[in-house]
PDB file of C-alpha atoms and ligand atoms in Angstrom:
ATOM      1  CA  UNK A  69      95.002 100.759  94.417  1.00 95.00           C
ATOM      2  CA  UNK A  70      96.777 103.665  92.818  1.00 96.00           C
ATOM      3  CA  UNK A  71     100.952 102.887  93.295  1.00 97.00           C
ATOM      4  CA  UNK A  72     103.455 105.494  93.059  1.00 97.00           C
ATOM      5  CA  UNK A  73     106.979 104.777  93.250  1.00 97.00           C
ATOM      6  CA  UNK A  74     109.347 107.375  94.129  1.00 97.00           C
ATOM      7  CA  UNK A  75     112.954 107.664  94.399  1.00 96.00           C
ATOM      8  CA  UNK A  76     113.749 108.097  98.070  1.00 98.00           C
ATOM      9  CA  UNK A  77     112.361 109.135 101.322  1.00 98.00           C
ATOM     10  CA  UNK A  78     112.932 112.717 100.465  1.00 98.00           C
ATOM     11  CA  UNK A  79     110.645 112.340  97.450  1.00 98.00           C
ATOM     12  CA  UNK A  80     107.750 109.973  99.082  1.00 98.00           C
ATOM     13  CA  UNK A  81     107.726 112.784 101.862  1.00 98.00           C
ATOM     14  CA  UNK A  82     107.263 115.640  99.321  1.00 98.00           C
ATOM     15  CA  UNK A  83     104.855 113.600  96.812  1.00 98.00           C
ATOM     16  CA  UNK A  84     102.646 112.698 100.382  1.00 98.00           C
ATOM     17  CA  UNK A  85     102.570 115.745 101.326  1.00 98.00           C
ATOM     18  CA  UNK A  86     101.486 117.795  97.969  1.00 98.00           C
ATOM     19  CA  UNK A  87      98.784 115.009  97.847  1.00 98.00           C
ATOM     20  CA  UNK A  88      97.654 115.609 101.644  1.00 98.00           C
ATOM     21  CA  UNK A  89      97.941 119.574 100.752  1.00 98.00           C
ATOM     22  CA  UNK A  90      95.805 119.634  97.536  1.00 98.00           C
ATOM     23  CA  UNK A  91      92.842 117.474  99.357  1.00 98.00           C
ATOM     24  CA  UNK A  92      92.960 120.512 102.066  1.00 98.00           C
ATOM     25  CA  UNK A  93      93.091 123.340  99.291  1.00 98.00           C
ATOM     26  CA  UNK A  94      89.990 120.977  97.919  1.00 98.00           C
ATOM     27  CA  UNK A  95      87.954 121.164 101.224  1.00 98.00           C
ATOM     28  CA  UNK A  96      89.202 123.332 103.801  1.00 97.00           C
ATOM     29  CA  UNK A  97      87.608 121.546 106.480  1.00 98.00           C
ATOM     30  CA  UNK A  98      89.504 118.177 105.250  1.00 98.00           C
ATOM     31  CA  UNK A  99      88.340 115.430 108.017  1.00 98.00           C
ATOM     32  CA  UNK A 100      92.378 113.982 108.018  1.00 98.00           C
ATOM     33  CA  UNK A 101      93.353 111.112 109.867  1.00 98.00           C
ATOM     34  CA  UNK A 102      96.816 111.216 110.446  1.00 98.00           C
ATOM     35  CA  UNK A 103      99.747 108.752 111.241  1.00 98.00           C
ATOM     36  CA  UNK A 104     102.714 108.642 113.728  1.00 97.00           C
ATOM     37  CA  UNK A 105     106.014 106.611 112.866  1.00 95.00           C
ATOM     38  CA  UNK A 106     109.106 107.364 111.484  1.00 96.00           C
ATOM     39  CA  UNK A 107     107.551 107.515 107.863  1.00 98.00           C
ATOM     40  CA  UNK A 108     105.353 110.324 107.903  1.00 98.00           C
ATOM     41  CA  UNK A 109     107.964 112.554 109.736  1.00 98.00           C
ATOM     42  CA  UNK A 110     109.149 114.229 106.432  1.00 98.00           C
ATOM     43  CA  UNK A 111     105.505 114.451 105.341  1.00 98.00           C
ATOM     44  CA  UNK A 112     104.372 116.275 108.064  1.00 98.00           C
ATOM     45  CA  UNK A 113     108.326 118.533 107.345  1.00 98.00           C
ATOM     46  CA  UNK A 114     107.085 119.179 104.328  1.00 98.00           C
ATOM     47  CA  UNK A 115     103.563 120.315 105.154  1.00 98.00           C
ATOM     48  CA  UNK A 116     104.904 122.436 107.753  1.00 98.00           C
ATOM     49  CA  UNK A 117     107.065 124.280 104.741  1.00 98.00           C
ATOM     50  CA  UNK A 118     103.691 124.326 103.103  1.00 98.00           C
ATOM     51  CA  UNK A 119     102.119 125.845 105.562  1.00 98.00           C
ATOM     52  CA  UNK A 120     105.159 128.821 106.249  1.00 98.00           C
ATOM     53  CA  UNK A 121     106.241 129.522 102.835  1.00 98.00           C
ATOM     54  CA  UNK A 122     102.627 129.115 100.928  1.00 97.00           C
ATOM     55  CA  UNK A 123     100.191 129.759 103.468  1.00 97.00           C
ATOM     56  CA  UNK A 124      98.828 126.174 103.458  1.00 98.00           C
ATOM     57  CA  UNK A 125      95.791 127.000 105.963  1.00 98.00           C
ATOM     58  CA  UNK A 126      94.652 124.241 108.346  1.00 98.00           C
ATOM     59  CA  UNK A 127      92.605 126.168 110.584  1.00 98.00           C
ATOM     60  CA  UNK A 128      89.162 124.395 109.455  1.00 98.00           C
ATOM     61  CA  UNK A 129      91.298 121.337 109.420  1.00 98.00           C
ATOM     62  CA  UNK A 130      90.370 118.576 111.358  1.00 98.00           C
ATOM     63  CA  UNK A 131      92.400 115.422 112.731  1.00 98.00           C
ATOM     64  CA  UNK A 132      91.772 112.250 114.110  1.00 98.00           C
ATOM     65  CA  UNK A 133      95.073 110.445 114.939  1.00 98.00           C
ATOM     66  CA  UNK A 134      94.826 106.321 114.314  1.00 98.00           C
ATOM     67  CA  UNK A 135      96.171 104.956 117.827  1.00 97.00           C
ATOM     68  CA  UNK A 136      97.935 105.971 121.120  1.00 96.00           C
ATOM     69  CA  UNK A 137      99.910 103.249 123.466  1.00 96.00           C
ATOM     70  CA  UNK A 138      97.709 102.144 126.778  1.00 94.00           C
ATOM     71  CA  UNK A 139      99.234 103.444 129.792  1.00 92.00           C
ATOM     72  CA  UNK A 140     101.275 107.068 128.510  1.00 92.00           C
ATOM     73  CA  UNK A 141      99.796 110.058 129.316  1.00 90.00           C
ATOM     74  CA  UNK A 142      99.763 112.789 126.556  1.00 90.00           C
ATOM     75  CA  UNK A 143     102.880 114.141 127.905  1.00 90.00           C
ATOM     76  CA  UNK A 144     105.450 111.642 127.693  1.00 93.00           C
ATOM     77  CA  UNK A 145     107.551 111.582 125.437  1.00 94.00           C
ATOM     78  CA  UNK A 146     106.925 108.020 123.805  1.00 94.00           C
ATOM     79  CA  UNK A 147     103.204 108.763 123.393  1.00 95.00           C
ATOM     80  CA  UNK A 148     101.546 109.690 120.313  1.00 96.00           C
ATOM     81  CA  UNK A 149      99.918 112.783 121.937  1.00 97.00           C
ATOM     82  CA  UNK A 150     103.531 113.632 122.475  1.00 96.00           C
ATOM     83  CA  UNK A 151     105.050 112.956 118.911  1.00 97.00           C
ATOM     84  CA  UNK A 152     102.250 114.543 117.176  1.00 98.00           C
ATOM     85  CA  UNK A 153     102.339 118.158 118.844  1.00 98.00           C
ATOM     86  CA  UNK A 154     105.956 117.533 118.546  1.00 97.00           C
ATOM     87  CA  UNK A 155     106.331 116.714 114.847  1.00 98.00           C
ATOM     88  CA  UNK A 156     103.043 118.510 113.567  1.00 98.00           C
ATOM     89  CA  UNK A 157     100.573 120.425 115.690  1.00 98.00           C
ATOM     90  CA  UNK A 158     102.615 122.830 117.238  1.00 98.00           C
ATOM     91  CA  UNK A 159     104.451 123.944 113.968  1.00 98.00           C
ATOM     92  CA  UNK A 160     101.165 124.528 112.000  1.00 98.00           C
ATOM     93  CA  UNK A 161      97.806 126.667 112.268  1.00 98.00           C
ATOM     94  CA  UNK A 162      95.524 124.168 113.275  1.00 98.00           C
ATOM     95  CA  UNK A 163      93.167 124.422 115.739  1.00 98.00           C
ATOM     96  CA  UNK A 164      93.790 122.237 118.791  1.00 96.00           C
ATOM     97  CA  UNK A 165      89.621 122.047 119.548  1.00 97.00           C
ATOM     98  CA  UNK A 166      89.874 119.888 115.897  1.00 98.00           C
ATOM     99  CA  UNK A 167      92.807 118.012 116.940  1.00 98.00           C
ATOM    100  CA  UNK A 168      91.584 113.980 117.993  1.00 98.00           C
ATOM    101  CA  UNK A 169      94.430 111.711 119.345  1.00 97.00           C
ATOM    102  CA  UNK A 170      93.231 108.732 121.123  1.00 96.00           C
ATOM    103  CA  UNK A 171      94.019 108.563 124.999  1.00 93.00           C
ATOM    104  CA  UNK A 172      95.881 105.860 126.354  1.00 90.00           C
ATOM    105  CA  UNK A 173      95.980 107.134 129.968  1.00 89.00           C
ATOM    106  CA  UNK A 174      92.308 106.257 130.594  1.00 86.00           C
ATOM    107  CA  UNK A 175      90.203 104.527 133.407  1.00 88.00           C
ATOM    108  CA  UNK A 176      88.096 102.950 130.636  1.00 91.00           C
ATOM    109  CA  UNK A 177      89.962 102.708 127.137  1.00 86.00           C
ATOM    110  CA  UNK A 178      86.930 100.654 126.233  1.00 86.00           C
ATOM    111  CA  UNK A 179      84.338 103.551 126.455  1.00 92.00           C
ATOM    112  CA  UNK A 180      86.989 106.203 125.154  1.00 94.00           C
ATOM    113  CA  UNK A 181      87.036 103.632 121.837  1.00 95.00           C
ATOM    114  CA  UNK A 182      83.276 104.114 121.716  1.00 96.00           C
ATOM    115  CA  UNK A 183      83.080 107.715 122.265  1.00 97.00           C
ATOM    116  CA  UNK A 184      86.039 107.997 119.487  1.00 98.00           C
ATOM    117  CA  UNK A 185      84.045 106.345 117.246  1.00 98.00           C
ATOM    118  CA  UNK A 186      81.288 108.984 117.427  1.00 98.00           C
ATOM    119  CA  UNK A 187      83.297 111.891 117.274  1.00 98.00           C
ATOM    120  CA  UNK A 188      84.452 110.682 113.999  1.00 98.00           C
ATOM    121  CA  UNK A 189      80.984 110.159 113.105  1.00 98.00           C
ATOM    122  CA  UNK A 190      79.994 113.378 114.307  1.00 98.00           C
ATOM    123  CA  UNK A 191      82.883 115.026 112.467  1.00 98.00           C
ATOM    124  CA  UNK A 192      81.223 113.524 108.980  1.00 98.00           C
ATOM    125  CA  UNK A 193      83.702 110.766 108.757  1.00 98.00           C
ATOM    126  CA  UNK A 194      87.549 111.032 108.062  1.00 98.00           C
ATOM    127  CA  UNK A 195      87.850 112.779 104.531  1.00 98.00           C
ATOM    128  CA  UNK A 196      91.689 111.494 104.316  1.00 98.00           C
ATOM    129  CA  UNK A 197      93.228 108.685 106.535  1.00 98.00           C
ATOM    130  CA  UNK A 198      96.937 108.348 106.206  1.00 98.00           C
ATOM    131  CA  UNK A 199      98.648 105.404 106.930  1.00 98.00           C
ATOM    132  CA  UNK A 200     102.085 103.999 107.592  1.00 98.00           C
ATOM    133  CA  UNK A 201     102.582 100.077 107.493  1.00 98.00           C
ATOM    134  CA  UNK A 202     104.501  97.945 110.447  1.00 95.00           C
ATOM    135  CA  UNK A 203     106.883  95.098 109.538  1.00 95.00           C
ATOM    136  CA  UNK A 204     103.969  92.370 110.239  1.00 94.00           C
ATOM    137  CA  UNK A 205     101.792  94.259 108.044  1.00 97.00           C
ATOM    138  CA  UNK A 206      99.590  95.885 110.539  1.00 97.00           C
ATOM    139  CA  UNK A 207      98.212  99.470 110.238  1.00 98.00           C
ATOM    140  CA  UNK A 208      97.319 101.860 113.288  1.00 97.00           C
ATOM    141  CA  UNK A 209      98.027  98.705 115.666  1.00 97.00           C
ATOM    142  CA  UNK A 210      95.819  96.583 113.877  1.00 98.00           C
ATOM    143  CA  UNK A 211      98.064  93.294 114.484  1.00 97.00           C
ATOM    144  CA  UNK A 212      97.652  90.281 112.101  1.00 97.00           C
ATOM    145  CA  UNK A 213      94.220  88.715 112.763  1.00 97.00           C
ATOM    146  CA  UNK A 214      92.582  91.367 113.637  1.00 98.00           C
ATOM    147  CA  UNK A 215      89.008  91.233 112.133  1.00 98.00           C
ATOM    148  CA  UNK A 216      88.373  93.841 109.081  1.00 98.00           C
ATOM    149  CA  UNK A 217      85.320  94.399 110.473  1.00 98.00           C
ATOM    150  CA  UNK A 218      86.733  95.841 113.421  1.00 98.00           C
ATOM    151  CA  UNK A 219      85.933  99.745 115.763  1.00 98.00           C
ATOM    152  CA  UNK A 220      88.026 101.422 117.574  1.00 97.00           C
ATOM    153  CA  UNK A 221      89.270  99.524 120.217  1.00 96.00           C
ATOM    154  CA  UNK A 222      92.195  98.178 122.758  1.00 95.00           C
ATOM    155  CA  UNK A 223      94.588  95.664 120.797  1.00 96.00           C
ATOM    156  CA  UNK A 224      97.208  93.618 122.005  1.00 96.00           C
ATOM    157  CA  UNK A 225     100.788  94.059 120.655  1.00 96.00           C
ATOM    158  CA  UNK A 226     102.287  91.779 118.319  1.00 92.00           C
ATOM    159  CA  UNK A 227     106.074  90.692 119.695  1.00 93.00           C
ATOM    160  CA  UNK A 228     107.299  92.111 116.286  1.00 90.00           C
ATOM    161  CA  UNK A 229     105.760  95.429 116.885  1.00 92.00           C
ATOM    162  CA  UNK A 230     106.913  95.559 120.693  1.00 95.00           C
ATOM    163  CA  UNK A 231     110.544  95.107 119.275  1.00 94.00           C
ATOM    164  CA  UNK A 232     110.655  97.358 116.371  1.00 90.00           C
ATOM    165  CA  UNK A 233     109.345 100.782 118.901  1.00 91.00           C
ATOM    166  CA  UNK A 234     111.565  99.272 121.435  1.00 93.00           C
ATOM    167  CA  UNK A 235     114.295 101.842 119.345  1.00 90.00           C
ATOM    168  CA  UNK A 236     112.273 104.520 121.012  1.00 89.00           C
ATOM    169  CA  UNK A 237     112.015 103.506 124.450  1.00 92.00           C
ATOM    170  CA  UNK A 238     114.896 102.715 127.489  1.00 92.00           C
ATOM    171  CA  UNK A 239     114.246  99.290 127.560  1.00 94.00           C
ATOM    172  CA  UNK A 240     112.379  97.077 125.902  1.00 95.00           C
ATOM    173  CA  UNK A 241     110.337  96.506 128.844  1.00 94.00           C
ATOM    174  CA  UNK A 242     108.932  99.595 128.936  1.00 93.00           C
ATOM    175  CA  UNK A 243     107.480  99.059 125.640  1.00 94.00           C
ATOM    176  CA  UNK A 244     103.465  99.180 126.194  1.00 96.00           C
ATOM    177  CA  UNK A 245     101.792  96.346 125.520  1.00 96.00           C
ATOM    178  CA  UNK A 246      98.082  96.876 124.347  1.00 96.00           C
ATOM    179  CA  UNK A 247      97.170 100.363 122.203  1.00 96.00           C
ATOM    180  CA  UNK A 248      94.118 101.935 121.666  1.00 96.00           C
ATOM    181  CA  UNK A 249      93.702 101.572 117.512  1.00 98.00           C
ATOM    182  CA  UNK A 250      91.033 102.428 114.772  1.00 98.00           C
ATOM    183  CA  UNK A 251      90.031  99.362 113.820  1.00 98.00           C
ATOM    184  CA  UNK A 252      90.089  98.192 109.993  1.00 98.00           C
ATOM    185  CA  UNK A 253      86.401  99.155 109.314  1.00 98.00           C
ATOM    186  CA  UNK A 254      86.903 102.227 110.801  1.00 98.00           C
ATOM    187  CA  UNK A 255      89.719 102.802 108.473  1.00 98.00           C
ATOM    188  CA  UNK A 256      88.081 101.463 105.507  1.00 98.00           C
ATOM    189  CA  UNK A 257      84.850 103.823 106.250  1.00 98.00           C
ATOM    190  CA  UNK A 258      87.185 106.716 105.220  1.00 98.00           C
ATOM    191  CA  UNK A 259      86.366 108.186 101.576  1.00 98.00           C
ATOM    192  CA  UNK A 260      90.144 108.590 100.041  1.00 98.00           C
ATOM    193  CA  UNK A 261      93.350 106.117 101.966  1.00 98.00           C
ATOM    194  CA  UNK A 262      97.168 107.432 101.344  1.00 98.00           C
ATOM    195  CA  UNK A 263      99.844 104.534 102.895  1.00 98.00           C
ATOM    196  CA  UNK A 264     103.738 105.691 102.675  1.00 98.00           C
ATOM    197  CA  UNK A 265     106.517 103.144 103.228  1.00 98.00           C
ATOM    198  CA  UNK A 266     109.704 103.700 103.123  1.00 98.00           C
ATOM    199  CA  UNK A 267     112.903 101.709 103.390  1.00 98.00           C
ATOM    200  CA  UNK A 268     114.188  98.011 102.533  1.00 98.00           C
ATOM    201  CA  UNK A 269     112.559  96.824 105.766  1.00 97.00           C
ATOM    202  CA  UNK A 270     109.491  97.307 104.405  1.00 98.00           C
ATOM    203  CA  UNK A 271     109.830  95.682 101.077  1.00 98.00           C
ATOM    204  CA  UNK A 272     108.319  92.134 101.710  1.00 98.00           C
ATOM    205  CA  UNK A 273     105.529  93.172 103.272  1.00 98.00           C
ATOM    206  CA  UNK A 274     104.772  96.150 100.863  1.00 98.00           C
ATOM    207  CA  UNK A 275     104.710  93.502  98.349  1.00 98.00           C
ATOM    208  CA  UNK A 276     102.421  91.140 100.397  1.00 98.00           C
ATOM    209  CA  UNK A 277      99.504  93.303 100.831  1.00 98.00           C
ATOM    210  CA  UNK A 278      99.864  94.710  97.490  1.00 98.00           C
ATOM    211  CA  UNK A 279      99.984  91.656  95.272  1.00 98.00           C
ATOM    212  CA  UNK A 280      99.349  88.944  98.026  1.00 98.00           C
ATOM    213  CA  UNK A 281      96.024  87.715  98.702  1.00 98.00           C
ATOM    214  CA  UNK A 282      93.265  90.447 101.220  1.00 98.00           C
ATOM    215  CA  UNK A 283      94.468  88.275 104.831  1.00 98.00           C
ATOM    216  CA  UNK A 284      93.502  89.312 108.210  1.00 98.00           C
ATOM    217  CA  UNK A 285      97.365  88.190 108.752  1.00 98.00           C
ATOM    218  CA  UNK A 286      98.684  90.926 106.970  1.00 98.00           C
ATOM    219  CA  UNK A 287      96.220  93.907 107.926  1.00 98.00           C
ATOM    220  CA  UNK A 288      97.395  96.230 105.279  1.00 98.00           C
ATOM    221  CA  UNK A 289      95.930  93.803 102.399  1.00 98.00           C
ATOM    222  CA  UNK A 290      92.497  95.421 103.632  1.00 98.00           C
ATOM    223  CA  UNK A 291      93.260  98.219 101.289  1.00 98.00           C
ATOM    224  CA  UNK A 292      92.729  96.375  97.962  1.00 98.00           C
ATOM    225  CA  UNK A 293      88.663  96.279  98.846  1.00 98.00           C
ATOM    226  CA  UNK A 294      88.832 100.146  99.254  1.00 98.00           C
ATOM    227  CA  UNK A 295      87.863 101.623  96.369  1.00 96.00           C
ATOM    228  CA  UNK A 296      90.185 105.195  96.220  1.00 97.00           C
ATOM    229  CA  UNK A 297      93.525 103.622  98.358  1.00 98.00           C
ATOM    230  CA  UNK A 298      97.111 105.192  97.057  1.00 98.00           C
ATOM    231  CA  UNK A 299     100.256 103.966  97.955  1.00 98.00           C
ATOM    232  CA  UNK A 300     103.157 105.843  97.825  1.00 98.00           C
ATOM    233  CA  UNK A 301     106.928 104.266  98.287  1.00 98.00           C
ATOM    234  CA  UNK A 302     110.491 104.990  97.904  1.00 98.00           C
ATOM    235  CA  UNK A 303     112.224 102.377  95.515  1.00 98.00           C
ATOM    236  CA  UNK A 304     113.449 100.284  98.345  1.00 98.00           C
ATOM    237  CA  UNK A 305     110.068  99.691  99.859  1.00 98.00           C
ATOM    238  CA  UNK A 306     108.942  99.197  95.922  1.00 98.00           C
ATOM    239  CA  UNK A 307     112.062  96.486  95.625  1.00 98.00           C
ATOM    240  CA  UNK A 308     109.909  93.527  95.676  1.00 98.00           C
ATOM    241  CA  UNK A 309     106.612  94.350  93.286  1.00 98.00           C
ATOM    242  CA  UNK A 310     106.493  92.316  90.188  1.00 98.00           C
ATOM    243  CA  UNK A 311     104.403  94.516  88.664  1.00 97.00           C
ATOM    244  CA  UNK A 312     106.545  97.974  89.113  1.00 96.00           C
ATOM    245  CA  UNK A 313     106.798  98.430  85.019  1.00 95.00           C
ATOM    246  CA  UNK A 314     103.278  98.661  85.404  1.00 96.00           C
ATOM    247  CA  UNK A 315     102.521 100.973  88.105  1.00 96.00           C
ATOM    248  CA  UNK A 316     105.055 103.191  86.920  1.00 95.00           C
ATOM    249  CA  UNK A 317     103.493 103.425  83.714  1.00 94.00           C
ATOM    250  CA  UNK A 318     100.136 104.357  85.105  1.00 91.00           C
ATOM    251  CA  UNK A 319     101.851 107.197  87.291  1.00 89.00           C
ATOM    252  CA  UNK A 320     103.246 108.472  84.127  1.00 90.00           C
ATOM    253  CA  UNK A 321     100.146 108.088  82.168  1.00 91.00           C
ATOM    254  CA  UNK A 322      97.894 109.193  84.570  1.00 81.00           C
ATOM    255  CA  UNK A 323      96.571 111.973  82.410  1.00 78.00           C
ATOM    256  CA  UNK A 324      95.175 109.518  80.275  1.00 78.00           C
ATOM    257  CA  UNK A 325      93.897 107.435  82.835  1.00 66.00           C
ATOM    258  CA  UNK A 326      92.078 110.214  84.753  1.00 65.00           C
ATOM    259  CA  UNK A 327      90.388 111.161  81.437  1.00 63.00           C
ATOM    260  CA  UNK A 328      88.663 107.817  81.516  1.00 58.00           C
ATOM    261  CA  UNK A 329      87.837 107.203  85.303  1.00 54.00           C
ATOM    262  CA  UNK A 330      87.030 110.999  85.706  1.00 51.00           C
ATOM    263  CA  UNK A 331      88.506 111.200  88.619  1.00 50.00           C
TER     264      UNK A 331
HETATM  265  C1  GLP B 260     103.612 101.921 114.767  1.00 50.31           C
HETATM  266  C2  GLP B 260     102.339 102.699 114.444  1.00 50.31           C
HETATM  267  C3  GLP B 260     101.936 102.569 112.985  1.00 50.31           C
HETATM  268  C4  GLP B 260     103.138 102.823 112.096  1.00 50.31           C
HETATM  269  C5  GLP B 260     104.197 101.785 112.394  1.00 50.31           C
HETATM  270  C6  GLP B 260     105.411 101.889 111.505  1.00 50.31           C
HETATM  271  O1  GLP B 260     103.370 100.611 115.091  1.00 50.31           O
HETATM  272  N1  GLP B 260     101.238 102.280 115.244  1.00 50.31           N
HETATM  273  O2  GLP B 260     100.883 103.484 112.701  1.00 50.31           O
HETATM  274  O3  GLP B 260     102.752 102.778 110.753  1.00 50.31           O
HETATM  275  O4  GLP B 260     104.592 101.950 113.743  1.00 50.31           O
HETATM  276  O5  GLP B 260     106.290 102.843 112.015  1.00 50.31           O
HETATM  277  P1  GLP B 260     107.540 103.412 111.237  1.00 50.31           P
HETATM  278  O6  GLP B 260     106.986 104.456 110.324  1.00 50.31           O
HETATM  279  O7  GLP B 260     108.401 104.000 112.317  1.00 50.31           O
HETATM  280  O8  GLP B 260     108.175 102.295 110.521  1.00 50.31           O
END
């Protein structure tokens, strides 16, 4: 895992998104898999500014969102449908025939996982999946225990989860409680992995499923058996690492260590 401390959210947003932009000007039809969240909000800010001032072109671009909540249809405003035309799609060239968000408003969530599954397939597999990280660890709605094996498929909240996206909702009763989520292997299957985490809330369990042990309790710690994952933070998210000196050194070496991988 490639870790890249930053100095604030500002920074993490701009670093993301110069990552995610160079991977596009690499392959213009960049299979992304994108993120919803209050983390990748500057990201996509920054893209957008990408995309106005330098011509960033995501018209071959396309996007396969990680997880929507059971029960919202695209238009309300809690859904992920909802945030991502919001915060993203509408603000940028890309085509909505390549945009994928999982539906939540479904008869059968269980065949819509399936038939997810193979559009991703069909699309060649996700090029770049980006991730944010939930205070139990979890990523897309993968909850602690869920298997790293696992598809596409309906999840159960974690209480945890239902309380921290209660900030977005009335009541916390109105929170949904199952999702529709890529499952681990799914996300794993993807060639390159980019998590951002931001903020002191974050810190513990940045720290976990970086230098803890790979646990189906903390989802996240999946990443250390991909083989091109990076991690980007702010310094409070970084607070707890033991190993910071090091990673920083690497980020400021990298020249050196790109000579030798190849990469
Ligand atoms: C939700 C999403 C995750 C996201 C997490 C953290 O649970 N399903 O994909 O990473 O929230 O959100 P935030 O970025 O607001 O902390």
């Amino acid at each position: 895992m490639e870790i890249i401390i930053t100095s604030d959210y500002e920074d993490m947003s701009r670093v993301s998104a110069e990552y995610i932009a160079r991977e596009i000007k690499n392959k213009h039809d960049l299979v992304l898999g994108l993120a919803t969240g209050d983390t990748p909000i500057g990201t996509y800010k920054h893209l957008i500014n990408l995309h106005n001032e330098e011509g960033l072109d995501f018209s071959k671009v396309k996007s396969f969102n990680l997880d929507e909540y059971v029960g919202l249809a695209p238009l309300h405003v809690n859904s992920y449908n909802y945030f991502m035309r919001e915060n993203f799609f509408k603000h940028v060239n890309i085509n909505q025939e390549n945009v994928f968000v999982p539906q939540g408003h479904i008869d059968d969530p269980e065949q819509f996982s399936f038939w997810y599954e193979s559009q991703i397939q069909k699309a060649g597999g996700i090029d770049l999946q980006v991730l944010g990280i939930g205070r139990d660890g979890h990523i897309g709605f993968n909850e602690p225990g869920s298997s790293f094996a696992s598809r596409t498929r309906v999840k159960a909240l974690y209480k945890q989860t239902i309380e921290d996206n209660a900030r977005f909702f009335n009541h916390i009763d109105e929170v949904p409680r199952f999702a529709v989520t890529m499952g681990i292997g799914t996300i794993l299957e993807s060639r390159k992995i980019l998590l951002i985490a931001n903020g002191r809330s974050k810190a513990d369990v940045v720290a976990q499923f970086i230098e803890g042990p790979v646990t189906s309790q903390v989802t996240a710690s999946a990443l250390q058996l991909h083989c091109y994952a990076t991690v980007i933070l702010d310094e409070d998210a970084a607070s707890k690492l033991t190993r910071k000196e090091y990673y920083n050194w690497v980020r400021d070496n990298k020249h050196m260590v790109q000579k030798r991988v190849g990469r």
